[in-house]
């Protein structure tokens, strides 16, 4: 799902002392996630921006508050909207507080009390501006969301069984392609010791898993949270490998990375879906797990790649 059509309707409310003497305001709109990061797929982003002011013959004493109505019908390229709230963020700043070149003011047919002008130099809002307000509205339109389900392995389960469960579902990607087939997790080794304990392995799928006692659905349905994880191990015995299993943040695929650590260590950083990573040492000669749970350190948030 790359492009969605959404109709945006609402109004901005001003007190009379904010609009006296034809007080001019710049208005900027964009879409962000709950952390304030853009969910727009295009490199340039999506911004709606314009300047408004009262008509010269409007008596501010007759109206309090003033309402400015807006309505847009937009086609927008988006990503990273997998089960998380998307918000319309609106910035409002007095024209005198920002450097912006405006076009001529003309009558606004939708708002007879106001005049409207284009912003010819649409510098995006930044923290150095003084005196601007921010409003955020959570978008309720279902077309903004890929429906994804977040699960955790809550009981002992073999890698083969987990592989079969995942193979009947599609992983939740971060970009627009929803048709991801999970890889066969049995490939990462032939021993199920590592999954025969509670590992807290989380994963996201596009289809809801039912009738399985080994999988627990999380109340949180956000599938686009990505974390940067670091795994550091030193060299180990002959035939010893480090296996790292995680769900990719770029395409929803389940990944197994294998490193031979018989002679050298490994220091690797991976961007994965939150909670979906675990690592272990495995001896390929004896088909045994040497260390079931190698420490994995969560470093920070990381931003997945969008397919432009």
Short mmCIF file of C-alpha atoms in Angstrom, two decimals:
data_model
loop_
_atom_site.label_atom_id
_atom_site.label_comp_id
_atom_site.label_asym_id
_atom_site.label_seq_id
_atom_site.Cartn_x
_atom_site.Cartn_y
_atom_site.Cartn_z
CA UNK A 1 0.00 0.00 0.00
CA UNK A 2 1.88 3.07 -1.21
CA UNK A 3 -0.69 5.72 -2.07
CA UNK A 4 -3.83 6.52 -0.13
CA UNK A 5 -6.55 9.05 -0.76
CA UNK A 6 -7.72 10.96 2.25
CA UNK A 7 -10.06 13.88 2.71
CA UNK A 8 -9.03 16.27 5.45
CA UNK A 9 -11.71 18.46 6.99
CA UNK A 10 -11.42 20.64 10.07
CA UNK A 11 -11.04 24.14 11.38
CA UNK A 12 -8.54 26.32 13.19
CA UNK A 13 -9.74 28.45 16.06
CA UNK A 14 -8.30 31.86 16.95
CA UNK A 15 -9.08 34.22 19.79
CA UNK A 16 -9.85 37.76 18.71
CA UNK A 17 -6.61 39.16 20.16
CA UNK A 18 -4.66 36.83 17.87
CA UNK A 19 -6.33 38.18 14.73
CA UNK A 20 -6.72 41.90 15.40
CA UNK A 21 -5.22 44.38 12.92
CA UNK A 22 -5.35 41.77 10.17
CA UNK A 23 -3.01 39.51 12.15
CA UNK A 24 -1.31 37.22 9.63
CA UNK A 25 -0.58 33.56 10.42
CA UNK A 26 1.37 30.90 8.59
CA UNK A 27 -0.16 27.43 8.64
CA UNK A 28 1.81 24.25 7.93
CA UNK A 29 0.37 20.71 7.88
CA UNK A 30 2.06 17.33 7.60
CA UNK A 31 1.65 13.71 8.77
CA UNK A 32 3.73 12.17 11.54
CA UNK A 33 3.76 9.07 13.74
CA UNK A 34 3.40 9.09 17.52
CA UNK A 35 7.09 10.03 17.88
CA UNK A 36 6.78 13.01 15.55
CA UNK A 37 8.60 11.33 12.65
CA UNK A 38 7.31 11.81 9.13
CA UNK A 39 5.31 8.92 7.66
CA UNK A 40 5.55 10.30 4.15
CA UNK A 41 7.21 8.01 1.62
CA UNK A 42 8.55 10.62 -0.78
CA UNK A 43 11.92 12.15 -0.03
CA UNK A 44 10.48 15.66 -0.10
CA UNK A 45 7.66 14.79 2.30
CA UNK A 46 4.13 16.13 2.16
CA UNK A 47 3.34 19.60 3.41
CA UNK A 48 0.30 21.78 3.00
CA UNK A 49 1.12 25.39 3.72
CA UNK A 50 -0.59 28.74 3.33
CA UNK A 51 -1.00 32.11 5.03
CA UNK A 52 -4.27 33.51 6.36
CA UNK A 53 -5.49 36.82 7.77
CA UNK A 54 -8.78 38.54 8.49
CA UNK A 55 -10.25 40.84 5.87
CA UNK A 56 -9.58 44.49 6.53
CA UNK A 57 -13.26 45.36 7.13
CA UNK A 58 -13.87 42.66 9.77
CA UNK A 59 -14.45 43.99 13.27
CA UNK A 60 -12.60 41.68 15.66
CA UNK A 61 -14.90 42.68 18.47
CA UNK A 62 -17.82 41.00 16.73
CA UNK A 63 -16.25 37.55 16.64
CA UNK A 64 -14.61 35.58 19.42
CA UNK A 65 -13.35 33.02 18.66
CA UNK A 66 -12.64 33.11 14.94
CA UNK A 67 -12.80 29.83 13.06
CA UNK A 68 -10.96 29.11 9.85
CA UNK A 69 -12.34 26.07 7.98
CA UNK A 70 -10.15 23.89 5.77
CA UNK A 71 -10.81 20.94 3.49
CA UNK A 72 -8.32 19.02 1.34
CA UNK A 73 -8.65 15.95 -0.85
CA UNK A 74 -5.18 14.46 -1.07
CA UNK A 75 -3.35 11.50 -2.59
CA UNK A 76 -0.38 10.79 -0.34
CA UNK A 77 2.50 8.28 -0.51
CA UNK A 78 3.03 6.88 2.96
CA UNK A 79 4.98 4.19 4.76
CA UNK A 80 5.58 3.01 8.35
CA UNK A 81 1.86 2.99 9.14
CA UNK A 82 1.53 -0.58 10.29
CA UNK A 83 -0.95 -0.54 13.13
CA UNK A 84 0.29 2.69 14.71
CA UNK A 85 -1.55 5.95 14.92
CA UNK A 86 -0.88 8.48 12.19
CA UNK A 87 -1.36 12.11 13.11
CA UNK A 88 -2.05 15.27 11.18
CA UNK A 89 0.31 17.82 12.70
CA UNK A 90 -0.53 21.50 12.26
CA UNK A 91 1.91 24.32 12.94
CA UNK A 92 0.60 27.89 13.32
CA UNK A 93 2.96 30.83 13.67
CA UNK A 94 2.47 34.60 13.30
CA UNK A 95 3.90 35.82 10.02
CA UNK A 96 6.16 38.26 11.83
CA UNK A 97 7.96 35.41 13.64
CA UNK A 98 9.24 33.61 10.52
CA UNK A 99 10.94 34.47 7.26
CA UNK A 100 8.47 33.63 4.53
CA UNK A 101 7.78 35.23 1.16
CA UNK A 102 4.04 35.38 0.53
CA UNK A 103 2.00 35.75 -2.60
CA UNK A 104 -0.83 38.28 -2.79
CA UNK A 105 -3.75 37.86 -0.38
CA UNK A 106 -7.06 37.07 -2.06
CA UNK A 107 -10.55 36.37 -0.77
CA UNK A 108 -11.11 32.86 0.57
CA UNK A 109 -14.46 31.64 -0.76
CA UNK A 110 -14.74 29.00 1.98
CA UNK A 111 -14.06 31.52 4.75
CA UNK A 112 -15.70 34.86 4.00
CA UNK A 113 -14.02 36.59 6.98
CA UNK A 114 -10.51 35.63 5.80
CA UNK A 115 -8.03 36.23 3.04
CA UNK A 116 -5.52 33.59 1.97
CA UNK A 117 -2.05 33.71 0.37
CA UNK A 118 0.43 31.14 -0.90
CA UNK A 119 3.78 30.73 0.82
CA UNK A 120 6.41 31.03 -1.90
CA UNK A 121 9.33 30.08 0.35
CA UNK A 122 7.90 27.18 2.38
CA UNK A 123 10.64 26.65 4.95
CA UNK A 124 9.50 23.86 7.20
CA UNK A 125 8.89 24.74 10.86
CA UNK A 126 11.82 24.34 13.22
CA UNK A 127 12.50 24.66 16.93
CA UNK A 128 14.27 28.01 16.55
CA UNK A 129 11.00 29.72 15.66
CA UNK A 130 9.45 31.61 18.50
CA UNK A 131 5.77 31.69 19.39
CA UNK A 132 4.29 28.94 17.25
CA UNK A 133 1.59 26.47 18.24
CA UNK A 134 1.36 22.77 17.36
CA UNK A 135 -1.86 20.78 17.11
CA UNK A 136 -2.07 17.05 16.42
CA UNK A 137 -5.07 15.00 15.38
CA UNK A 138 -5.01 11.20 15.18
CA UNK A 139 -6.23 10.04 11.78
CA UNK A 140 -9.11 7.60 12.10
CA UNK A 141 -9.30 6.73 8.40
CA UNK A 142 -8.63 2.99 8.02
CA UNK A 143 -7.05 3.49 4.60
CA UNK A 144 -4.01 4.89 6.41
CA UNK A 145 -3.22 1.57 8.08
CA UNK A 146 -1.99 -1.83 7.05
CA UNK A 147 -3.71 -4.20 9.47
CA UNK A 148 -0.98 -6.09 11.28
CA UNK A 149 -0.94 -8.29 14.34
CA UNK A 150 1.82 -8.43 16.93
CA UNK A 151 2.51 -11.78 18.62
CA UNK A 152 4.94 -13.28 21.11
CA UNK A 153 6.03 -16.89 21.59
CA UNK A 154 4.69 -17.49 25.09
CA UNK A 155 5.17 -21.26 25.55
CA UNK A 156 7.77 -23.83 24.53
CA UNK A 157 7.66 -24.26 20.77
CA UNK A 158 10.00 -25.89 18.29
CA UNK A 159 11.64 -23.95 15.52
CA UNK A 160 9.93 -26.28 13.04
CA UNK A 161 6.48 -25.56 14.45
CA UNK A 162 7.15 -21.87 14.54
CA UNK A 163 8.35 -22.04 10.95
CA UNK A 164 5.11 -23.71 9.89
CA UNK A 165 3.04 -21.07 11.66
CA UNK A 166 4.97 -18.26 10.05
CA UNK A 167 4.93 -19.88 6.62
CA UNK A 168 1.14 -19.74 6.63
CA UNK A 169 1.22 -15.98 7.19
CA UNK A 170 2.76 -12.95 5.63
CA UNK A 171 5.21 -10.87 7.60
CA UNK A 172 4.28 -7.23 8.11
CA UNK A 173 6.60 -5.11 6.00
CA UNK A 174 7.56 -1.56 6.74
CA UNK A 175 7.24 -0.34 3.17
CA UNK A 176 4.23 -0.83 0.93
CA UNK A 177 4.66 -4.44 -0.20
CA UNK A 178 2.37 -6.65 1.90
CA UNK A 179 3.10 -9.98 0.18
CA UNK A 180 6.08 -11.17 2.19
CA UNK A 181 6.49 -14.92 2.74
CA UNK A 182 8.51 -15.70 5.89
CA UNK A 183 11.62 -17.80 5.46
CA UNK A 184 11.75 -21.30 6.92
CA UNK A 185 13.18 -20.86 10.40
CA UNK A 186 14.17 -24.52 10.65
CA UNK A 187 17.10 -23.63 8.40
CA UNK A 188 18.96 -21.86 11.16
CA UNK A 189 19.80 -25.16 12.93
CA UNK A 190 18.55 -28.68 13.54
CA UNK A 191 18.13 -28.38 17.29
CA UNK A 192 15.11 -26.91 19.05
CA UNK A 193 16.67 -26.23 22.44
CA UNK A 194 16.74 -22.50 21.92
CA UNK A 195 12.96 -22.31 21.50
CA UNK A 196 12.07 -24.86 24.15
CA UNK A 197 12.03 -22.10 26.72
CA UNK A 198 10.19 -18.81 26.86
CA UNK A 199 12.23 -16.56 24.58
CA UNK A 200 9.88 -13.62 24.19
CA UNK A 201 10.30 -13.77 20.45
CA UNK A 202 7.97 -11.21 18.94
CA UNK A 203 6.85 -11.04 15.34
CA UNK A 204 4.22 -9.33 13.20
CA UNK A 205 1.98 -10.90 10.58
CA UNK A 206 -0.68 -9.60 8.23
CA UNK A 207 -3.06 -12.43 9.17
CA UNK A 208 -4.40 -13.16 12.62
CA UNK A 209 -3.14 -16.43 14.09
CA UNK A 210 -5.88 -18.51 15.72
CA UNK A 211 -6.13 -21.84 17.57
CA UNK A 212 -2.52 -22.05 18.62
CA UNK A 213 -1.65 -22.40 22.29
CA UNK A 214 1.97 -21.47 21.74
CA UNK A 215 1.34 -18.00 20.36
CA UNK A 216 0.02 -15.11 22.38
CA UNK A 217 -1.40 -12.01 20.77
CA UNK A 218 -0.11 -8.80 22.27
CA UNK A 219 -2.52 -6.07 23.25
CA UNK A 220 -0.19 -3.64 21.49
CA UNK A 221 -0.73 -3.84 17.73
CA UNK A 222 2.02 -1.50 16.64
CA UNK A 223 4.22 -3.28 14.14
CA UNK A 224 6.35 -0.45 12.87
CA UNK A 225 8.52 0.12 15.93
CA UNK A 226 12.12 -0.66 15.07
CA UNK A 227 15.09 -0.90 17.39
CA UNK A 228 18.80 -1.01 16.76
CA UNK A 229 20.38 -4.03 18.51
CA UNK A 230 24.05 -4.81 19.11
CA UNK A 231 25.45 -8.32 19.54
CA UNK A 232 29.07 -8.73 20.66
CA UNK A 233 30.81 -12.09 21.19
CA UNK A 234 34.42 -13.19 21.27
CA UNK A 235 36.02 -16.14 19.44
CA UNK A 236 34.92 -19.59 20.57
CA UNK A 237 35.64 -23.29 20.01
CA UNK A 238 35.97 -25.10 16.69
CA UNK A 239 32.69 -25.56 14.77
CA UNK A 240 30.94 -22.90 16.83
CA UNK A 241 28.69 -20.42 15.06
CA UNK A 242 26.67 -17.46 16.21
CA UNK A 243 23.08 -17.45 14.97
CA UNK A 244 20.98 -14.28 15.11
CA UNK A 245 17.29 -14.55 14.27
CA UNK A 246 15.11 -11.47 13.80
CA UNK A 247 12.32 -9.94 11.75
CA UNK A 248 13.51 -7.39 9.23
CA UNK A 249 12.33 -3.83 9.56
CA UNK A 250 12.59 -3.25 5.83
CA UNK A 251 10.39 -6.00 4.42
CA UNK A 252 8.91 -8.04 7.29
CA UNK A 253 10.98 -11.09 6.34
CA UNK A 254 12.38 -13.39 9.05
CA UNK A 255 16.16 -13.37 8.82
CA UNK A 256 18.80 -15.76 10.12
CA UNK A 257 22.36 -14.42 10.16
CA UNK A 258 25.13 -16.96 10.77
CA UNK A 259 28.69 -16.07 11.78
CA UNK A 260 31.55 -18.54 12.19
CA UNK A 261 33.16 -17.59 15.51
CA UNK A 262 35.68 -20.45 15.68
CA UNK A 263 38.58 -18.05 15.26
CA UNK A 264 37.23 -14.50 15.37
CA UNK A 265 34.57 -12.67 17.32
CA UNK A 266 31.58 -10.69 16.06
CA UNK A 267 30.45 -7.14 16.75
CA UNK A 268 27.31 -6.44 14.72
CA UNK A 269 24.44 -3.94 14.88
CA UNK A 270 21.04 -4.85 13.41
CA UNK A 271 17.86 -2.85 12.86
CA UNK A 272 14.97 -5.19 13.69
CA UNK A 273 11.33 -5.05 14.59
CA UNK A 274 11.09 -4.39 18.31
CA UNK A 275 11.57 -7.52 20.42
CA UNK A 276 11.93 -9.84 17.44
CA UNK A 277 15.62 -10.68 17.87
CA UNK A 278 17.48 -13.39 19.73
CA UNK A 279 20.95 -14.92 19.36
CA UNK A 280 22.64 -18.16 20.35
CA UNK A 281 25.86 -20.12 19.86
CA UNK A 282 25.54 -23.42 18.04
CA UNK A 283 27.97 -26.29 17.45
CA UNK A 284 27.43 -27.65 13.96
CA UNK A 285 29.48 -30.80 14.60
CA UNK A 286 27.37 -31.99 17.53
CA UNK A 287 24.09 -30.30 16.57
CA UNK A 288 23.79 -28.68 19.97
CA UNK A 289 23.14 -25.22 21.25
CA UNK A 290 26.20 -24.09 23.21
CA UNK A 291 24.77 -20.87 24.64
CA UNK A 292 20.96 -20.57 24.33
CA UNK A 293 20.70 -16.85 24.94
CA UNK A 294 23.56 -14.62 23.87
CA UNK A 295 23.04 -11.09 25.27
CA UNK A 296 21.48 -8.69 22.78
CA UNK A 297 21.71 -5.00 23.72
CA UNK A 298 19.03 -2.56 22.62
CA UNK A 299 20.77 0.63 21.53
CA UNK A 300 18.23 3.05 20.14
CA UNK A 301 15.35 3.55 17.74
CA UNK A 302 16.17 3.00 14.10
CA UNK A 303 14.39 4.08 10.97
CA UNK A 304 13.54 1.44 8.38
CA UNK A 305 14.06 2.08 4.71
CA UNK A 306 11.09 3.03 2.59
CA UNK A 307 10.97 1.89 -1.02
CA UNK A 308 10.86 5.15 -2.95
#
